[in-house]
Amino acid sequence: MDRIDDQDEALPEGVRELMAEADHAPRLTVVFAEYFEQVVLEQSYTDEDEPDGEDLPGTDEDDGNEDKDVPSALREACRSRARILTGALWRGCAMLIEDLFEDLGAADVGEEHDFDSAIFELPPRFSPHYDVGFIRRFLTVAVDLGHQLRSGGQVPQETDSVDMAFGHDGKVSCVAQELALHLVLNRVEVLNDLYELNLEDGWREAVYEILFYDDDYVMLFDRSMDGFEDDAALVSLTGMTDMRLEHWFTPFNPMATVNPYAAGEPVTPEDEGDSDIVEELLYEETSWATDETTKALWLIRPDDVETLRVIHPENFHATVHEVSQDHPFLTLGDVLHAALRKLGVHSKAPPAEPPHTPVEPGWLLFEIELTDPARSRQL
């Protein structure tokens, strides 16, 4: 694991931006860094076949001087990786909130959920109940998630019991917020691919350990587990949280708080048969060919201009289709960036209000033809 310097000019701009956004949640960065240190140290002792009875650094039996046990280079590397992960979570949370505002606007005028909506990512068997009221409540817990990220969490210790873990500040507060954070992680995956963040293996495990109580909520997505939340014997035997829809906004414990708006009247299914409805949502082709938006100002690397000129329209549209299908919540700009990258063209969004803003050195400003990129015009 190597240290990443956010002042390194060779570092991609997207990575530098995310590291800067981590400053919004400094405590979480520290917690992730400590977690990564623990993982690396434990792995190093496992690799060395630690003799029985020899304590790991930083345990109660150790002399307590952790600084000497964690090399400074490792500490810096863990911190830089933690900053990237924290920044990606912060950005992912902002992306989710923006998507939910769009969903709310569409729901307010009676539009049905489209394939690219954030609500579409929630457990599908409850989709008949994702109405305007639900989206408003879900949006409030997503907004509060930003405060949870700022609060950070605590690195779990082997001695912690489940009861001790409950009440730690910074953890999600209810099932709805677990689902909101799940949607944020989906966006972190996209950012990882889009900006080549090279997040450490196990970054999801770090998030689960620090910000979740458990991952029982994933059963809500499992069609083979339909109805498990209504099985009182199973819930009692496993001790899992009540995951019936009407309890998604109920705080996990007295130490957890849920936004007053979200904690209002429970969402109760109007018709028990509704849960059996299966909606077949089909991918719709991009509307770029018929929509008014057929051009986009975009920055291209000079070395990739020739590659741009030989992109065949059908190949471009197929790539856009693939990217949109894999990541339906991306904006047009993110889809364009990802599609061009798959086709061998390095690109990014320009500064605000180009071409009045000077173009960054090392880039060329193009007016991209979204129906046929080969016909794009350099400005």
Short mmCIF file of C-alpha atoms in Angstrom, two decimals:
data_model
loop_
_atom_site.label_atom_id
_atom_site.label_comp_id
_atom_site.label_asym_id
_atom_site.label_seq_id
_atom_site.Cartn_x
_atom_site.Cartn_y
_atom_site.Cartn_z
CA MET A 1 0.00 0.00 0.00
CA ASP A 2 1.54 3.29 -1.15
CA ARG A 3 0.88 6.82 0.04
CA ILE A 4 -1.10 9.03 -2.35
CA ASP A 5 -0.23 12.73 -2.40
CA ASP A 6 -3.23 14.91 -3.28
CA GLN A 7 -0.80 17.61 -4.43
CA ASP A 8 0.76 15.30 -7.02
CA GLU A 9 0.01 16.87 -10.41
CA ALA A 10 0.11 13.41 -12.01
CA LEU A 11 -2.81 12.33 -9.83
CA PRO A 12 -6.10 12.34 -11.80
CA GLU A 13 -8.20 15.41 -11.08
CA GLY A 14 -11.16 13.29 -10.01
CA VAL A 15 -9.08 11.59 -7.30
CA ARG A 16 -7.78 14.95 -6.02
CA GLU A 17 -11.34 16.29 -5.86
CA LEU A 18 -12.54 13.33 -3.83
CA MET A 19 -9.62 13.62 -1.41
CA ALA A 20 -10.53 17.27 -0.92
CA GLU A 21 -14.18 16.36 -0.27
CA ALA A 22 -13.02 14.03 2.50
CA ASP A 23 -12.30 17.17 4.52
CA HIS A 24 -16.06 17.40 5.12
CA ALA A 25 -15.83 14.24 7.25
CA PRO A 26 -12.37 14.29 8.90
CA ARG A 27 -13.31 11.97 11.73
CA LEU A 28 -14.50 9.27 9.37
CA THR A 29 -11.19 9.51 7.50
CA VAL A 30 -9.33 8.89 10.76
CA VAL A 31 -11.56 5.93 11.61
CA PHE A 32 -11.10 4.34 8.18
CA ALA A 33 -7.33 4.88 8.43
CA GLU A 34 -7.23 3.15 11.82
CA TYR A 35 -9.28 0.29 10.43
CA PHE A 36 -6.94 -0.15 7.44
CA GLU A 37 -3.93 -0.09 9.79
CA GLN A 38 -5.46 -2.87 11.87
CA VAL A 39 -6.18 -4.98 8.81
CA VAL A 40 -2.68 -4.58 7.38
CA LEU A 41 -1.00 -5.31 10.70
CA GLU A 42 -3.15 -8.36 11.36
CA GLN A 43 -2.41 -9.65 7.87
CA SER A 44 1.32 -9.11 8.33
CA TYR A 45 1.31 -11.10 11.57
CA THR A 46 -0.75 -13.85 9.96
CA ASP A 47 1.70 -14.00 7.05
CA GLU A 48 4.59 -14.32 9.47
CA ASP A 49 2.91 -17.19 11.35
CA GLU A 50 2.78 -15.37 14.67
CA PRO A 51 3.77 -17.68 17.57
CA ASP A 52 1.02 -18.66 19.98
CA GLY A 53 0.72 -16.28 22.88
CA GLU A 54 2.38 -13.35 21.13
CA ASP A 55 0.12 -10.31 21.17
CA LEU A 56 -0.70 -8.15 18.21
CA PRO A 57 0.35 -4.50 18.45
CA GLY A 58 -2.27 -2.24 19.92
CA THR A 59 -4.07 -4.91 22.01
CA ASP A 60 -4.64 -4.51 25.73
CA GLU A 61 -1.71 -6.80 26.44
CA ASP A 62 0.61 -4.62 24.36
CA ASP A 63 2.58 -1.83 26.01
CA GLY A 64 0.15 0.70 24.49
CA ASN A 65 2.71 2.50 22.36
CA GLU A 66 0.99 2.00 19.02
CA ASP A 67 3.07 4.57 17.19
CA LYS A 68 6.17 2.41 17.23
CA ASP A 69 4.20 -0.59 15.89
CA VAL A 70 2.77 1.21 12.86
CA PRO A 71 5.46 2.43 10.44
CA SER A 72 4.95 6.05 9.45
CA ALA A 73 4.89 5.13 5.75
CA LEU A 74 2.09 2.65 6.38
CA ARG A 75 0.20 5.16 8.50
CA GLU A 76 0.39 7.77 5.71
CA ALA A 77 -0.64 5.23 3.07
CA CYS A 78 -3.65 4.14 5.11
CA ARG A 79 -4.67 7.74 5.69
CA SER A 80 -4.48 8.66 2.00
CA ARG A 81 -6.53 5.60 1.04
CA ALA A 82 -9.01 6.46 3.78
CA ARG A 83 -9.36 10.00 2.42
CA ILE A 84 -10.25 8.65 -1.02
CA LEU A 85 -12.88 6.31 0.41
CA THR A 86 -14.36 9.03 2.63
CA GLY A 87 -14.47 11.47 -0.28
CA ALA A 88 -16.14 8.87 -2.49
CA LEU A 89 -18.78 8.24 0.18
CA TRP A 90 -19.38 11.97 0.55
CA ARG A 91 -19.73 12.42 -3.20
CA GLY A 92 -21.91 9.31 -3.47
CA CYS A 93 -24.22 10.68 -0.78
CA ALA A 94 -24.56 13.97 -2.67
CA MET A 95 -25.30 12.06 -5.88
CA LEU A 96 -28.01 10.04 -4.15
CA ILE A 97 -29.68 13.14 -2.69
CA GLU A 98 -29.71 14.79 -6.10
CA ASP A 99 -31.23 11.65 -7.66
CA LEU A 100 -33.91 11.51 -4.97
CA PHE A 101 -34.86 15.15 -5.57
CA GLU A 102 -35.35 14.27 -9.24
CA ASP A 103 -37.45 11.25 -8.27
CA LEU A 104 -39.54 13.40 -5.96
CA GLY A 105 -40.12 15.96 -8.70
CA ALA A 106 -41.23 13.23 -11.09
CA ALA A 107 -43.51 11.65 -8.48
CA ASP A 108 -45.10 15.02 -7.65
CA VAL A 109 -46.37 15.31 -11.24
CA GLY A 110 -47.55 11.71 -11.34
CA GLU A 111 -44.73 10.17 -13.39
CA GLU A 112 -43.91 6.52 -12.78
CA HIS A 113 -40.45 5.48 -11.60
CA ASP A 114 -38.11 5.14 -14.56
CA PHE A 115 -35.30 2.60 -14.87
CA ASP A 116 -32.74 5.30 -14.06
CA SER A 117 -34.37 6.47 -10.82
CA ALA A 118 -32.83 5.98 -7.39
CA ILE A 119 -36.09 4.47 -6.14
CA PHE A 120 -35.69 1.80 -8.82
CA GLU A 121 -32.65 0.54 -6.84
CA LEU A 122 -34.65 -0.23 -3.70
CA PRO A 123 -36.07 -3.73 -3.01
CA PRO A 124 -38.41 -4.23 -6.01
CA ARG A 125 -41.18 -6.19 -4.28
CA PHE A 126 -42.13 -3.09 -2.26
CA SER A 127 -42.23 -0.80 -5.32
CA PRO A 128 -46.04 -0.28 -5.20
CA HIS A 129 -45.49 1.61 -1.93
CA TYR A 130 -42.74 3.96 -3.14
CA ASP A 131 -45.10 6.92 -3.50
CA VAL A 132 -44.52 10.64 -2.97
CA GLY A 133 -44.83 10.36 0.80
CA PHE A 134 -42.32 7.52 0.95
CA ILE A 135 -39.81 9.36 -1.26
CA ARG A 136 -40.02 12.45 0.97
CA ARG A 137 -39.34 10.40 4.09
CA PHE A 138 -36.54 8.44 2.40
CA LEU A 139 -34.98 11.69 1.20
CA THR A 140 -34.82 13.03 4.76
CA VAL A 141 -32.89 10.00 6.04
CA ALA A 142 -30.56 10.28 3.04
CA VAL A 143 -29.88 13.91 3.91
CA ASP A 144 -29.27 12.94 7.54
CA LEU A 145 -26.81 10.34 6.27
CA GLY A 146 -24.46 13.23 5.50
CA HIS A 147 -24.45 14.10 9.21
CA GLN A 148 -23.77 10.44 10.01
CA LEU A 149 -20.74 10.50 7.72
CA ARG A 150 -19.50 13.70 9.33
CA SER A 151 -19.87 12.10 12.78
CA GLY A 152 -17.77 9.15 11.64
CA GLY A 153 -17.87 5.86 13.48
CA GLN A 154 -15.68 3.71 15.66
CA VAL A 155 -13.25 1.01 14.65
CA PRO A 156 -14.79 -2.28 15.84
CA GLN A 157 -12.78 -4.26 18.38
CA GLU A 158 -12.86 -8.02 18.79
CA THR A 159 -14.03 -7.55 22.38
CA ASP A 160 -17.10 -5.55 21.37
CA SER A 161 -20.41 -7.35 21.85
CA VAL A 162 -23.44 -6.61 19.73
CA ASP A 163 -24.97 -4.64 22.60
CA MET A 164 -21.80 -2.57 22.98
CA ALA A 165 -21.83 -1.81 19.27
CA PHE A 166 -25.34 -0.38 19.41
CA GLY A 167 -25.40 3.29 20.17
CA HIS A 168 -22.03 4.10 18.60
CA ASP A 169 -22.37 7.50 16.99
CA GLY A 170 -22.02 7.66 13.24
CA LYS A 171 -23.82 4.39 12.52
CA VAL A 172 -26.99 4.20 10.46
CA SER A 173 -30.15 4.77 12.46
CA CYS A 174 -32.84 2.62 10.80
CA VAL A 175 -33.51 0.19 7.96
CA ALA A 176 -34.34 3.03 5.56
CA GLN A 177 -30.97 4.62 6.24
CA GLU A 178 -29.26 1.26 5.71
CA LEU A 179 -30.88 1.16 2.29
CA ALA A 180 -29.84 4.76 1.61
CA LEU A 181 -26.22 3.93 2.45
CA HIS A 182 -26.50 0.83 0.25
CA LEU A 183 -27.46 3.12 -2.65
CA VAL A 184 -24.50 5.36 -1.80
CA LEU A 185 -22.18 2.34 -2.03
CA ASN A 186 -23.57 1.64 -5.51
CA ARG A 187 -22.44 5.11 -6.49
CA VAL A 188 -19.02 4.63 -4.91
CA GLU A 189 -18.61 1.58 -7.16
CA VAL A 190 -19.33 3.80 -10.16
CA LEU A 191 -16.87 6.47 -8.98
CA ASN A 192 -14.25 3.76 -8.42
CA ASP A 193 -14.59 2.65 -12.05
CA LEU A 194 -15.07 6.13 -13.47
CA TYR A 195 -12.04 7.77 -11.85
CA GLU A 196 -9.88 4.65 -11.44
CA LEU A 197 -9.71 5.14 -7.67
CA ASN A 198 -8.26 1.66 -7.11
CA LEU A 199 -10.02 1.36 -3.77
CA GLU A 200 -8.43 -1.24 -1.53
CA ASP A 201 -9.87 -4.75 -1.58
CA GLY A 202 -12.31 -4.99 1.27
CA TRP A 203 -13.37 -1.34 1.25
CA ARG A 204 -17.02 -2.43 1.43
CA GLU A 205 -16.21 -4.56 4.48
CA ALA A 206 -14.68 -1.48 6.11
CA VAL A 207 -17.88 0.49 5.52
CA TYR A 208 -20.03 -2.33 6.85
CA GLU A 209 -17.90 -2.66 9.99
CA ILE A 210 -17.85 1.05 10.76
CA LEU A 211 -21.18 2.45 9.56
CA PHE A 212 -23.60 -0.52 9.65
CA TYR A 213 -24.71 -2.69 12.55
CA ASP A 214 -25.08 -5.71 10.26
CA ASP A 215 -25.97 -6.58 6.68
CA ASP A 216 -29.30 -8.34 7.33
CA TYR A 217 -31.07 -5.74 5.18
CA VAL A 218 -29.64 -7.32 1.99
CA MET A 219 -32.23 -10.09 2.40
CA LEU A 220 -34.83 -7.53 1.33
CA PHE A 221 -33.32 -7.74 -2.18
CA ASP A 222 -33.38 -11.56 -2.26
CA ARG A 223 -36.46 -12.85 -4.10
CA SER A 224 -35.96 -16.29 -2.51
CA MET A 225 -36.42 -14.66 0.93
CA ASP A 226 -39.74 -12.94 0.11
CA GLY A 227 -41.81 -12.63 3.27
CA PHE A 228 -39.03 -13.43 5.74
CA GLU A 229 -39.71 -10.19 7.61
CA ASP A 230 -43.20 -11.47 8.49
CA ASP A 231 -41.85 -14.71 9.97
CA ALA A 232 -42.03 -13.95 13.70
CA ALA A 233 -40.25 -17.20 14.62
CA LEU A 234 -37.30 -16.40 12.31
CA VAL A 235 -37.01 -12.83 13.60
CA SER A 236 -37.12 -14.04 17.21
CA LEU A 237 -34.60 -16.84 16.60
CA THR A 238 -32.05 -14.65 14.79
CA GLY A 239 -32.63 -11.46 16.78
CA MET A 240 -32.69 -9.46 13.56
CA THR A 241 -34.26 -6.03 13.27
CA ASP A 242 -37.92 -5.78 12.32
CA MET A 243 -37.72 -5.20 8.58
CA ARG A 244 -41.39 -4.98 7.76
CA LEU A 245 -42.01 -1.97 5.53
CA GLU A 246 -43.92 -0.08 8.22
CA HIS A 247 -40.83 -0.24 10.47
CA TRP A 248 -38.18 0.90 7.98
CA PHE A 249 -38.09 4.34 9.62
CA THR A 250 -38.14 3.08 13.22
CA PRO A 251 -34.88 3.81 15.14
CA PHE A 252 -32.78 0.72 15.84
CA ASN A 253 -32.37 1.58 19.52
CA PRO A 254 -32.86 4.42 22.03
CA MET A 255 -29.44 5.86 21.12
CA ALA A 256 -30.35 6.18 17.43
CA THR A 257 -32.27 9.15 16.08
CA VAL A 258 -34.38 9.43 12.95
CA ASN A 259 -35.40 12.70 11.32
CA PRO A 260 -38.77 13.80 12.80
CA TYR A 261 -40.33 14.01 9.35
CA ALA A 262 -39.27 10.46 8.46
CA ALA A 263 -40.31 9.13 11.87
CA GLY A 264 -43.91 10.25 11.32
CA GLU A 265 -46.83 8.04 10.32
CA PRO A 266 -45.67 4.56 9.25
CA VAL A 267 -46.01 3.49 5.65
CA THR A 268 -48.57 0.67 5.70
CA PRO A 269 -49.35 -1.45 2.63
CA GLU A 270 -52.86 -0.67 1.37
CA ASP A 271 -53.35 -4.09 -0.15
CA GLU A 272 -51.61 -7.26 1.02
CA GLY A 273 -51.74 -8.55 -2.54
CA ASP A 274 -49.66 -5.63 -3.79
CA SER A 275 -46.46 -7.27 -2.54
CA ASP A 276 -46.97 -10.01 -5.14
CA ILE A 277 -46.89 -7.57 -8.04
CA VAL A 278 -43.87 -8.08 -10.24
CA GLU A 279 -43.07 -5.13 -12.45
CA GLU A 280 -41.06 -5.90 -15.55
CA LEU A 281 -38.97 -2.80 -16.22
CA LEU A 282 -37.36 -2.72 -19.61
CA TYR A 283 -34.33 -0.71 -20.57
CA GLU A 284 -35.22 2.15 -22.89
CA GLU A 285 -32.83 3.28 -25.58
CA THR A 286 -31.14 6.61 -25.09
CA SER A 287 -33.20 9.52 -26.39
CA TRP A 288 -30.19 11.45 -27.61
CA ALA A 289 -31.14 10.83 -31.24
CA THR A 290 -34.58 12.41 -30.80
CA ASP A 291 -34.04 14.71 -27.84
CA GLU A 292 -32.99 18.33 -28.23
CA THR A 293 -29.76 17.47 -26.42
CA THR A 294 -27.60 16.20 -29.29
CA LYS A 295 -24.39 18.08 -28.47
CA ALA A 296 -22.23 18.44 -25.38
CA LEU A 297 -19.17 20.56 -24.62
CA TRP A 298 -16.41 18.19 -23.50
CA LEU A 299 -12.65 18.09 -22.91
CA ILE A 300 -10.54 15.59 -24.85
CA ARG A 301 -6.86 14.66 -24.53
CA PRO A 302 -4.94 15.75 -27.68
CA ASP A 303 -3.48 12.25 -28.11
CA ASP A 304 -6.99 10.78 -28.32
CA VAL A 305 -8.45 13.06 -30.99
CA GLU A 306 -7.70 10.57 -33.78
CA THR A 307 -9.37 7.81 -31.80
CA LEU A 308 -12.44 10.02 -31.39
CA ARG A 309 -12.54 10.64 -35.15
CA VAL A 310 -12.85 6.94 -36.00
CA ILE A 311 -15.59 5.96 -33.52
CA HIS A 312 -18.47 4.40 -35.42
CA PRO A 313 -21.93 5.66 -34.38
CA GLU A 314 -23.32 2.15 -33.87
CA ASN A 315 -20.35 1.20 -31.69
CA PHE A 316 -20.77 4.38 -29.66
CA HIS A 317 -24.50 3.85 -29.14
CA ALA A 318 -23.93 0.22 -28.13
CA THR A 319 -21.35 1.34 -25.55
CA VAL A 320 -23.69 4.02 -24.20
CA HIS A 321 -26.42 1.38 -23.95
CA GLU A 322 -24.07 -0.95 -22.03
CA VAL A 323 -22.95 1.77 -19.59
CA SER A 324 -26.51 3.00 -18.99
CA GLN A 325 -27.76 -0.53 -18.41
CA ASP A 326 -24.99 -1.37 -15.93
CA HIS A 327 -25.30 1.94 -14.07
CA PRO A 328 -28.80 3.37 -14.70
CA PHE A 329 -28.44 6.25 -12.23
CA LEU A 330 -25.56 8.00 -14.03
CA THR A 331 -26.03 11.48 -15.44
CA LEU A 332 -25.56 12.15 -19.16
CA GLY A 333 -22.09 13.55 -18.48
CA ASP A 334 -21.01 10.49 -16.50
CA VAL A 335 -22.34 8.17 -19.21
CA LEU A 336 -20.45 10.12 -21.88
CA HIS A 337 -17.24 10.00 -19.83
CA ALA A 338 -17.54 6.25 -19.21
CA ALA A 339 -18.51 5.41 -22.81
CA LEU A 340 -15.64 7.40 -24.32
CA ARG A 341 -13.20 5.81 -21.87
CA LYS A 342 -14.36 2.33 -22.91
CA LEU A 343 -13.69 3.36 -26.52
CA GLY A 344 -10.15 4.54 -25.71
CA VAL A 345 -10.75 8.30 -25.40
CA HIS A 346 -9.70 10.11 -22.21
CA SER A 347 -12.16 12.89 -21.49
CA LYS A 348 -13.81 14.91 -18.76
CA ALA A 349 -16.37 17.63 -18.17
CA PRO A 350 -15.17 21.19 -18.85
CA PRO A 351 -15.20 24.05 -16.33
CA ALA A 352 -18.45 25.94 -15.83
CA GLU A 353 -19.66 28.05 -18.73
CA PRO A 354 -17.01 27.19 -21.34
CA PRO A 355 -15.53 28.46 -23.57
CA HIS A 356 -15.39 31.70 -21.55
CA THR A 357 -13.43 29.86 -18.85
CA PRO A 358 -9.86 29.13 -20.02
CA VAL A 359 -9.34 25.51 -21.08
CA GLU A 360 -7.05 23.57 -18.76
CA PRO A 361 -3.58 22.92 -20.28
CA GLY A 362 -3.27 19.47 -21.80
CA TRP A 363 -6.90 19.34 -22.93
CA LEU A 364 -8.85 20.37 -26.02
CA LEU A 365 -12.43 21.66 -25.92
CA PHE A 366 -14.81 19.85 -28.27
CA GLU A 367 -18.46 20.10 -29.12
CA ILE A 368 -19.29 16.41 -29.03
CA GLU A 369 -21.93 15.12 -31.44
CA LEU A 370 -23.84 12.65 -29.31
CA THR A 371 -25.35 10.94 -32.35
CA ASP A 372 -21.99 10.58 -34.14
CA PRO A 373 -18.86 11.44 -32.09
CA ALA A 374 -16.63 11.22 -35.18
CA ARG A 375 -18.25 14.44 -36.42
CA SER A 376 -17.45 16.33 -33.21
CA ARG A 377 -16.02 19.82 -33.66
CA GLN A 378 -13.02 21.30 -31.85
CA LEU A 379 -13.69 24.79 -30.49
#
